Amino acid sequence: MNQIRNRVLLPGLVAALAAQVASADPVRVERLTWAGVKFVTADTTVFVDAVGTDLWDGGAPGGLVPVTADTGRRYALVTHAHNDHLDVETLKTVLGDRGYVICHESMATYLASRGLRVISTPSWVPVSRGGFTFTAVPAVDGFGDDQVSWVIATGKRRFLHAGDTLWHGHWRRIAGQFSPFDAVFLPINGVRVSGEPLQETPAVMTPAQAVDAAIALEAKLMVPIHFGHSSPPDYIEADDPLGTARAAASRRGLAFRHLSPGEHFAIQE
Ligand SMILES: [Zn+2]
């Protein structure tokens, strides 16, 4: 009798579970200004390198997107403490009394000293909050400061945000742990910074290096970040970084999507 009932009930159970999966909320992925990205689920907002202060004297490439959240749960990841990636006052406002900054342990003391509520983690150790899992993985800063990239997972989806890292040798190790990535957000401006004589070696990945990194990461999609601003002689980005990255991605069979600041896409959890 029980066996018969199980046979009858099981298809119903499977259908109910399938409906639950099908009705899972999508993750909304929005590009913010410069390197900023925002991930939103039904009840949680996650910012990465969100900057809401005008550092560009009214000329923020693609416009200055307000850093706002509608959900109760709010987290802000930071790749490193440079002002085009860390905006303390904006984070204090948007996180309010309940939100947290999630950072690598190397930055925890500094961020806490600025009045932010901090959850810190060593590299490769996942932190789970709000239905997301965040893992700091290696990156290399162009000025020798502490910097990490973030692996951001929710449901079956995985993303990587790489701040403004240089090219480095950790991509395949990261891919070995986490690939495939549904989307990777990679800096492309290949900027050379002031100095006499001007360095020929960029302080951030070039468009071609970023495409190489996306391929090494086994990414299903590359979204370029951190480009569109040049102020010679102090800050000189690669020629046409977006066009160069798009052409390199096309040549190499990599899916590539440019999101202007404020644009978004949705992907099922
Ligand atoms: Zn930067």
PDB file of C-alpha atoms and ligand atoms in Angstrom, residues 34-35 80 82 84-85 163-164 204 226 235, ligand 1:
ATOM      1  CA  TRP A  34      33.763  52.654 -12.901  1.00  0.00           C
ATOM      2  CA  ALA A  35      34.526  49.280 -11.259  1.00  0.00           C
ATOM      3  CA  HIS A  80      41.241  47.180  -2.141  1.00  0.00           C
ATOM      4  CA  HIS A  82      42.045  52.933  -3.216  1.00  0.00           C
ATOM      5  CA  ASP A  84      38.127  54.541  -6.921  1.00  0.00           C
ATOM      6  CA  HIS A  85      37.171  51.208  -5.245  1.00  0.00           C
ATOM      7  CA  GLY A 163      38.961  45.116  -9.029  1.00  0.00           C
ATOM      8  CA  ASP A 164      41.838  46.665 -10.956  1.00  0.00           C
ATOM      9  CA  VAL A 204      46.124  47.491 -14.542  1.00  0.00           C
ATOM     10  CA  HIS A 226      37.373  50.126 -14.891  1.00  0.00           C
ATOM     11  CA  TYR A 235      46.803  58.687 -15.864  1.00  0.00           C
TER      12      TYR A 235
HETATM   13 ZN    ZN B   1      41.295  51.425  -9.796  1.00  0.00          ZN
END
